[in-house]
PDB file of C-alpha atoms in Angstrom:
ATOM      1  CA  GLY A   1     108.179  54.946  48.204  1.00  0.00           C
ATOM      2  CA  ALA A   2     109.495  58.239  49.000  1.00  0.00           C
ATOM      3  CA  GLY A   3     105.675  60.409  48.112  1.00  0.00           C
ATOM      4  CA  VAL A   4     102.676  59.412  46.461  1.00  0.00           C
ATOM      5  CA  SER A   5     102.998  58.589  43.204  1.00  0.00           C
ATOM      6  CA  GLN A   6     100.557  58.596  40.747  1.00  0.00           C
ATOM      7  CA  THR A   7      99.887  56.949  37.128  1.00  0.00           C
ATOM      8  CA  PRO A   8      99.774  58.438  34.463  1.00  0.00           C
ATOM      9  CA  SER A   9     100.339  61.826  34.778  1.00  0.00           C
ATOM     10  CA  ASN A  10      99.079  62.498  31.766  1.00  0.00           C
ATOM     11  CA  LYS A  11      95.942  60.719  30.253  1.00  0.00           C
ATOM     12  CA  VAL A  12      94.101  62.015  26.855  1.00  0.00           C
ATOM     13  CA  THR A  13      90.398  59.958  25.961  1.00  0.00           C
ATOM     14  CA  GLU A  14      87.652  60.089  23.857  1.00  0.00           C
ATOM     15  CA  LYS A  15      83.938  61.130  24.945  1.00  0.00           C
ATOM     16  CA  GLY A  16      82.523  57.671  26.333  1.00  0.00           C
ATOM     17  CA  LYS A  17      85.692  55.898  26.881  1.00  0.00           C
ATOM     18  CA  TYR A  18      86.407  54.586  29.877  1.00  0.00           C
ATOM     19  CA  VAL A  19      89.875  55.468  32.711  1.00  0.00           C
ATOM     20  CA  GLU A  20      91.839  54.062  35.225  1.00  0.00           C
ATOM     21  CA  LEU A  21      93.861  56.409  37.687  1.00  0.00           C
ATOM     22  CA  ARG A  22      96.475  54.721  39.780  1.00  0.00           C
ATOM     23  CA  CYS A  23      97.597  56.069  43.220  1.00  0.00           C
ATOM     24  CA  ASP A  24      99.904  55.176  45.073  1.00  0.00           C
ATOM     25  CA  PRO A  25     100.237  56.083  48.190  1.00  0.00           C
ATOM     26  CA  ILE A  26     103.066  56.439  50.876  1.00  0.00           C
ATOM     27  CA  SER A  27     103.768  53.255  52.518  1.00  0.00           C
ATOM     28  CA  GLY A  28     102.629  52.646  55.705  1.00  0.00           C
ATOM     29  CA  HIS A  29      99.789  55.054  55.384  1.00  0.00           C
ATOM     30  CA  THR A  30      96.056  54.346  56.224  1.00  0.00           C
ATOM     31  CA  ALA A  31      94.443  57.416  55.009  1.00  0.00           C
ATOM     32  CA  LEU A  32      94.073  57.941  51.063  1.00  0.00           C
ATOM     33  CA  TYR A  33      92.060  60.745  49.789  1.00  0.00           C
ATOM     34  CA  TRP A  34      90.812  61.228  46.271  1.00  0.00           C
ATOM     35  CA  TYR A  35      90.299  65.146  44.924  1.00  0.00           C
ATOM     36  CA  ARG A  36      89.377  66.949  41.259  1.00  0.00           C
ATOM     37  CA  GLN A  37      90.856  69.904  40.323  1.00  0.00           C
ATOM     38  CA  SER A  38      89.330  72.176  37.470  1.00  0.00           C
ATOM     39  CA  LEU A  39      91.519  75.280  36.066  1.00  0.00           C
ATOM     40  CA  GLY A  40      91.463  78.263  38.193  1.00  0.00           C
ATOM     41  CA  GLN A  41      89.444  76.048  40.942  1.00  0.00           C
ATOM     42  CA  GLY A  42      90.623  74.757  44.225  1.00  0.00           C
ATOM     43  CA  PRO A  43      90.530  70.372  45.056  1.00  0.00           C
ATOM     44  CA  GLU A  44      87.127  69.494  45.449  1.00  0.00           C
ATOM     45  CA  PHE A  45      86.885  66.200  47.946  1.00  0.00           C
ATOM     46  CA  LEU A  46      85.548  63.013  46.035  1.00  0.00           C
ATOM     47  CA  ILE A  47      85.996  60.480  48.534  1.00  0.00           C
ATOM     48  CA  TYR A  48      88.122  59.437  51.274  1.00  0.00           C
ATOM     49  CA  PHE A  49      89.344  55.735  51.964  1.00  0.00           C
ATOM     50  CA  GLN A  50      90.630  54.393  55.678  1.00  0.00           C
ATOM     51  CA  GLY A  51      92.279  51.591  54.929  1.00  0.00           C
ATOM     52  CA  THR A  52      90.150  48.731  52.412  1.00  0.00           C
ATOM     53  CA  GLY A  53      86.815  50.360  52.837  1.00  0.00           C
ATOM     54  CA  ALA A  54      85.650  53.735  51.509  1.00  0.00           C
ATOM     55  CA  ALA A  55      84.896  55.817  54.660  1.00  0.00           C
ATOM     56  CA  ASP A  56      83.310  59.266  52.897  1.00  0.00           C
ATOM     57  CA  ASP A  57      82.345  58.575  49.234  1.00  0.00           C
ATOM     58  CA  SER A  58      79.659  61.767  48.934  1.00  0.00           C
ATOM     59  CA  GLY A  59      81.753  63.863  47.082  1.00  0.00           C
ATOM     60  CA  LEU A  60      81.650  61.622  44.084  1.00  0.00           C
ATOM     61  CA  PRO A  61      79.841  63.381  41.170  1.00  0.00           C
ATOM     62  CA  ASN A  62      77.772  60.459  40.030  1.00  0.00           C
ATOM     63  CA  ASP A  63      77.639  56.755  39.188  1.00  0.00           C
ATOM     64  CA  ARG A  64      80.413  57.003  36.613  1.00  0.00           C
ATOM     65  CA  PHE A  65      82.684  57.265  39.191  1.00  0.00           C
ATOM     66  CA  PHE A  66      83.808  54.831  41.474  1.00  0.00           C
ATOM     67  CA  ALA A  67      86.960  54.178  43.308  1.00  0.00           C
ATOM     68  CA  VAL A  68      88.791  50.800  45.307  1.00  0.00           C
ATOM     69  CA  ARG A  69      91.346  49.887  47.587  1.00  0.00           C
ATOM     70  CA  PRO A  70      91.633  46.149  47.638  1.00  0.00           C
ATOM     71  CA  GLU A  71      94.449  45.997  50.263  1.00  0.00           C
ATOM     72  CA  GLY A  72      94.266  49.140  51.776  1.00  0.00           C
ATOM     73  CA  SER A  73      97.135  50.212  49.474  1.00  0.00           C
ATOM     74  CA  VAL A  74      97.143  51.366  46.003  1.00  0.00           C
ATOM     75  CA  SER A  75      94.090  52.825  45.084  1.00  0.00           C
ATOM     76  CA  THR A  76      92.351  53.408  41.493  1.00  0.00           C
ATOM     77  CA  LEU A  77      90.146  55.642  40.402  1.00  0.00           C
ATOM     78  CA  LYS A  78      87.718  54.762  37.806  1.00  0.00           C
ATOM     79  CA  ILE A  79      85.531  56.823  35.356  1.00  0.00           C
ATOM     80  CA  GLN A  80      83.209  55.008  33.363  1.00  0.00           C
ATOM     81  CA  ARG A  81      82.044  56.772  30.048  1.00  0.00           C
ATOM     82  CA  THR A  82      83.763  59.473  29.999  1.00  0.00           C
ATOM     83  CA  GLU A  83      82.318  63.133  29.575  1.00  0.00           C
ATOM     84  CA  ARG A  84      83.977  66.598  28.568  1.00  0.00           C
ATOM     85  CA  GLY A  85      83.254  67.978  31.598  1.00  0.00           C
ATOM     86  CA  ASP A  86      85.345  65.084  33.129  1.00  0.00           C
ATOM     87  CA  SER A  87      88.922  66.762  32.093  1.00  0.00           C
ATOM     88  CA  ALA A  88      90.574  68.209  35.344  1.00  0.00           C
ATOM     89  CA  VAL A  89      93.855  67.021  37.246  1.00  0.00           C
ATOM     90  CA  TYR A  90      93.010  64.329  39.811  1.00  0.00           C
ATOM     91  CA  LEU A  91      94.832  64.191  43.190  1.00  0.00           C
ATOM     92  CA  CYS A  92      95.604  62.006  45.770  1.00  0.00           C
ATOM     93  CA  ALA A  93      96.820  62.303  48.863  1.00  0.00           C
ATOM     94  CA  SER A  94      97.411  59.878  51.807  1.00  0.00           C
ATOM     95  CA  SER A  95      98.077  60.331  55.065  1.00  0.00           C
ATOM     96  CA  PRO A  96      99.461  57.822  58.217  1.00  0.00           C
ATOM     97  CA  PHE A  97      95.553  58.148  59.909  1.00  0.00           C
ATOM     98  CA  ARG A  98      92.990  59.745  59.326  1.00  0.00           C
ATOM     99  CA  GLY A  99      93.389  62.871  61.580  1.00  0.00           C
ATOM    100  CA  ALA A 100      97.145  63.632  60.666  1.00  0.00           C
ATOM    101  CA  ASP A 101      98.299  66.795  60.661  1.00  0.00           C
ATOM    102  CA  THR A 102      99.296  67.488  57.124  1.00  0.00           C
ATOM    103  CA  GLN A 103      97.966  65.419  53.871  1.00  0.00           C
ATOM    104  CA  TYR A 104     100.989  64.141  51.183  1.00  0.00           C
ATOM    105  CA  PHE A 105      99.523  64.913  47.972  1.00  0.00           C
ATOM    106  CA  GLY A 106     100.998  63.445  45.068  1.00  0.00           C
ATOM    107  CA  PRO A 107     101.497  64.926  41.271  1.00  0.00           C
ATOM    108  CA  GLY A 108      97.924  64.348  40.006  1.00  0.00           C
ATOM    109  CA  THR A 109      96.551  62.937  36.649  1.00  0.00           C
ATOM    110  CA  ARG A 110      96.020  65.720  34.339  1.00  0.00           C
ATOM    111  CA  LEU A 111      92.914  63.767  32.080  1.00  0.00           C
ATOM    112  CA  THR A 112      91.827  65.059  28.762  1.00  0.00           C
ATOM    113  CA  VAL A 113      88.147  64.073  27.431  1.00  0.00           C
ATOM    114  CA  LEU A 114      88.515  64.858  24.136  1.00  0.00           C
TER     115      LEU A 114
ATOM    116  CA  SER B   1      80.881  72.498  46.709  1.00  0.00           C
ATOM    117  CA  GLN B   2      83.821  74.513  48.129  1.00  0.00           C
ATOM    118  CA  GLN B   3      83.526  76.376  51.504  1.00  0.00           C
ATOM    119  CA  GLY B   4      86.380  78.000  51.424  1.00  0.00           C
ATOM    120  CA  GLU B   5      86.244  81.670  49.283  1.00  0.00           C
ATOM    121  CA  GLU B   6      89.953  83.260  49.602  1.00  0.00           C
ATOM    122  CA  ASP B   7      90.812  86.907  48.795  1.00  0.00           C
ATOM    123  CA  PRO B   8      92.316  88.043  46.756  1.00  0.00           C
ATOM    124  CA  GLN B   9      92.174  85.724  43.375  1.00  0.00           C
ATOM    125  CA  ALA B  10      95.484  87.370  42.609  1.00  0.00           C
ATOM    126  CA  LEU B  11      97.896  89.257  44.228  1.00  0.00           C
ATOM    127  CA  SER B  12     101.613  90.673  42.823  1.00  0.00           C
ATOM    128  CA  ILE B  13     104.390  92.158  44.435  1.00  0.00           C
ATOM    129  CA  GLN B  14     107.948  93.143  44.473  1.00  0.00           C
ATOM    130  CA  GLU B  15     110.633  90.935  46.119  1.00  0.00           C
ATOM    131  CA  GLY B  16     110.802  91.739  49.886  1.00  0.00           C
ATOM    132  CA  GLU B  17     107.414  92.789  50.399  1.00  0.00           C
ATOM    133  CA  ASN B  18     104.978  90.794  52.354  1.00  0.00           C
ATOM    134  CA  ALA B  19     101.946  88.971  50.892  1.00  0.00           C
ATOM    135  CA  THR B  20      98.649  88.424  52.961  1.00  0.00           C
ATOM    136  CA  MET B  21      96.147  86.377  51.987  1.00  0.00           C
ATOM    137  CA  ASN B  22      92.717  85.860  53.412  1.00  0.00           C
ATOM    138  CA  CYS B  23      90.406  83.061  53.546  1.00  0.00           C
ATOM    139  CA  SER B  24      86.871  82.543  55.285  1.00  0.00           C
ATOM    140  CA  TYR B  25      84.707  79.526  55.219  1.00  0.00           C
ATOM    141  CA  LYS B  26      81.059  79.141  56.428  1.00  0.00           C
ATOM    142  CA  THR B  27      80.722  76.031  58.852  1.00  0.00           C
ATOM    143  CA  SER B  28      82.563  74.690  62.471  1.00  0.00           C
ATOM    144  CA  ILE B  29      86.216  73.646  61.821  1.00  0.00           C
ATOM    145  CA  ASN B  30      88.247  71.326  63.398  1.00  0.00           C
ATOM    146  CA  ASN B  31      90.967  72.819  61.897  1.00  0.00           C
ATOM    147  CA  LEU B  32      92.618  74.739  58.681  1.00  0.00           C
ATOM    148  CA  GLN B  33      95.071  74.096  56.750  1.00  0.00           C
ATOM    149  CA  TRP B  34      97.757  76.582  53.918  1.00  0.00           C
ATOM    150  CA  TYR B  35      98.928  74.795  51.001  1.00  0.00           C
ATOM    151  CA  ARG B  36     100.615  75.425  48.297  1.00  0.00           C
ATOM    152  CA  GLN B  37     100.959  74.591  44.610  1.00  0.00           C
ATOM    153  CA  ASN B  38     103.136  75.227  41.881  1.00  0.00           C
ATOM    154  CA  SER B  39     101.981  74.488  37.977  1.00  0.00           C
ATOM    155  CA  GLY B  40      98.835  72.964  38.715  1.00  0.00           C
ATOM    156  CA  ARG B  41     100.067  70.437  40.390  1.00  0.00           C
ATOM    157  CA  GLY B  42     100.477  68.759  43.628  1.00  0.00           C
ATOM    158  CA  LEU B  43     100.001  70.533  46.664  1.00  0.00           C
ATOM    159  CA  VAL B  44     102.379  71.022  49.362  1.00  0.00           C
ATOM    160  CA  HIS B  45     101.228  71.396  53.107  1.00  0.00           C
ATOM    161  CA  LEU B  46     102.545  74.751  55.061  1.00  0.00           C
ATOM    162  CA  ILE B  47     100.882  74.829  57.931  1.00  0.00           C
ATOM    163  CA  LEU B  48      98.401  73.768  60.212  1.00  0.00           C
ATOM    164  CA  ILE B  49      96.114  75.748  62.892  1.00  0.00           C
ATOM    165  CA  ARG B  50      93.436  74.296  65.446  1.00  0.00           C
ATOM    166  CA  SER B  51      90.128  75.998  66.095  1.00  0.00           C
ATOM    167  CA  ASN B  52      91.679  76.574  69.208  1.00  0.00           C
ATOM    168  CA  GLU B  53      94.272  78.784  68.699  1.00  0.00           C
ATOM    169  CA  ARG B  54      94.298  81.885  67.188  1.00  0.00           C
ATOM    170  CA  GLU B  55      97.557  82.501  66.013  1.00  0.00           C
ATOM    171  CA  LYS B  56     100.852  80.256  64.284  1.00  0.00           C
ATOM    172  CA  HIS B  57     103.964  80.882  63.027  1.00  0.00           C
ATOM    173  CA  SER B  58     106.260  78.966  60.683  1.00  0.00           C
ATOM    174  CA  GLY B  59     109.123  80.876  59.301  1.00  0.00           C
ATOM    175  CA  ARG B  60     108.407  83.258  57.548  1.00  0.00           C
ATOM    176  CA  LEU B  61     104.719  82.218  57.630  1.00  0.00           C
ATOM    177  CA  ARG B  62     102.142  83.737  59.792  1.00  0.00           C
ATOM    178  CA  VAL B  63      98.378  82.548  60.402  1.00  0.00           C
ATOM    179  CA  THR B  64      95.713  84.124  61.970  1.00  0.00           C
ATOM    180  CA  LEU B  65      92.317  81.956  62.492  1.00  0.00           C
ATOM    181  CA  ASP B  66      88.736  84.435  64.025  1.00  0.00           C
ATOM    182  CA  THR B  67      86.147  81.589  64.441  1.00  0.00           C
ATOM    183  CA  SER B  68      83.870  84.183  65.231  1.00  0.00           C
ATOM    184  CA  LYS B  69      84.471  85.593  62.020  1.00  0.00           C
ATOM    185  CA  LYS B  70      84.964  81.957  60.454  1.00  0.00           C
ATOM    186  CA  SER B  71      87.941  83.659  58.742  1.00  0.00           C
ATOM    187  CA  SER B  72      91.898  83.052  58.377  1.00  0.00           C
ATOM    188  CA  SER B  73      94.605  84.468  56.929  1.00  0.00           C
ATOM    189  CA  LEU B  74      98.163  83.782  55.848  1.00  0.00           C
ATOM    190  CA  LEU B  75     100.853  86.233  55.595  1.00  0.00           C
ATOM    191  CA  ILE B  76     104.589  85.830  53.806  1.00  0.00           C
ATOM    192  CA  THR B  77     106.882  87.917  55.582  1.00  0.00           C
ATOM    193  CA  ALA B  78     110.172  89.155  53.687  1.00  0.00           C
ATOM    194  CA  SER B  79     108.427  87.357  50.311  1.00  0.00           C
ATOM    195  CA  ARG B  80     111.336  85.707  47.263  1.00  0.00           C
ATOM    196  CA  ALA B  81     110.700  85.439  43.899  1.00  0.00           C
ATOM    197  CA  ALA B  82     110.659  81.003  44.613  1.00  0.00           C
ATOM    198  CA  ASP B  83     106.841  82.480  46.720  1.00  0.00           C
ATOM    199  CA  THR B  84     105.402  82.370  43.594  1.00  0.00           C
ATOM    200  CA  ALA B  85     102.950  79.671  43.519  1.00  0.00           C
ATOM    201  CA  SER B  86      98.756  79.655  44.340  1.00  0.00           C
ATOM    202  CA  TYR B  87      98.238  79.124  47.736  1.00  0.00           C
ATOM    203  CA  PHE B  88      95.303  77.311  49.408  1.00  0.00           C
ATOM    204  CA  CYS B  89      92.859  77.400  52.195  1.00  0.00           C
ATOM    205  CA  ALA B  90      91.427  73.642  53.606  1.00  0.00           C
ATOM    206  CA  THR B  91      89.084  73.072  56.372  1.00  0.00           C
ATOM    207  CA  ASP B  92      88.896  69.666  58.062  1.00  0.00           C
ATOM    208  CA  ALA B  93      85.543  69.298  59.409  1.00  0.00           C
ATOM    209  CA  GLY B  94      85.056  65.985  60.484  1.00  0.00           C
ATOM    210  CA  ASN B  95      84.970  63.991  57.526  1.00  0.00           C
ATOM    211  CA  GLN B  96      85.034  66.269  54.761  1.00  0.00           C
ATOM    212  CA  PHE B  97      87.940  68.243  53.577  1.00  0.00           C
ATOM    213  CA  TYR B  98      87.046  71.452  51.765  1.00  0.00           C
ATOM    214  CA  PHE B  99      89.643  73.711  50.053  1.00  0.00           C
ATOM    215  CA  GLY B 100      89.749  77.332  48.863  1.00  0.00           C
ATOM    216  CA  THR B 101      89.855  79.169  45.782  1.00  0.00           C
ATOM    217  CA  GLY B 102      93.179  79.771  46.018  1.00  0.00           C
ATOM    218  CA  THR B 103      94.954  82.602  45.453  1.00  0.00           C
ATOM    219  CA  SER B 104      97.622  83.540  42.958  1.00  0.00           C
ATOM    220  CA  LEU B 105     100.469  84.714  44.493  1.00  0.00           C
ATOM    221  CA  THR B 106     103.400  86.673  41.815  1.00  0.00           C
ATOM    222  CA  VAL B 107     106.647  87.907  43.187  1.00  0.00           C
ATOM    223  CA  ILE B 108     108.472  90.197  41.228  1.00  0.00           C
ATOM    224  CA  PRO B 109     112.213  89.655  41.295  1.00  0.00           C
TER     225      PRO B 109
END
């Protein structure tokens, strides 16, 4: 596609529920990143994929968070047993390869946990 | 945890004036990048400066990097109302990317 797309753009859920957030990177980009941004803060690194594998998942806050990229393209961020503190904008970015000059960001998914 | 800290947190200037924002970081880096964000959504890459560079220009943007002080500055010259946004520095220290806390810039027409 022309750019990184993320769906849904907004997600409202109740505490304790499971959510999936989808990222569709730019075609051909092998590197994919997930970030979380709370209000008034900068994006916080969560996980980085190189191809299908998670090359670095050290930013995931706990084991309720999990991400996959089974075919090396679309990625899904999964959050189990959501908590109110998970409310944030979840940003996805891709780049042609690890170490490329630019990361291209999607518009984000705003997650609200009631 | 976020590595970069930006200063000031908020900046308000008149159209046509220059805007300067600063970023400090904590560890060795490969490069430092500046991004712009409108309305709390997607970020747009503005400029990258590598650790062996001291200054870089792109249009109305000028970026400096002082690795001895672990700091960078972004200068926007001849500001326009459309420059109103949040600006973030981001450091690439290998496998991790860290964004600063951001500077909220308001350019008054």
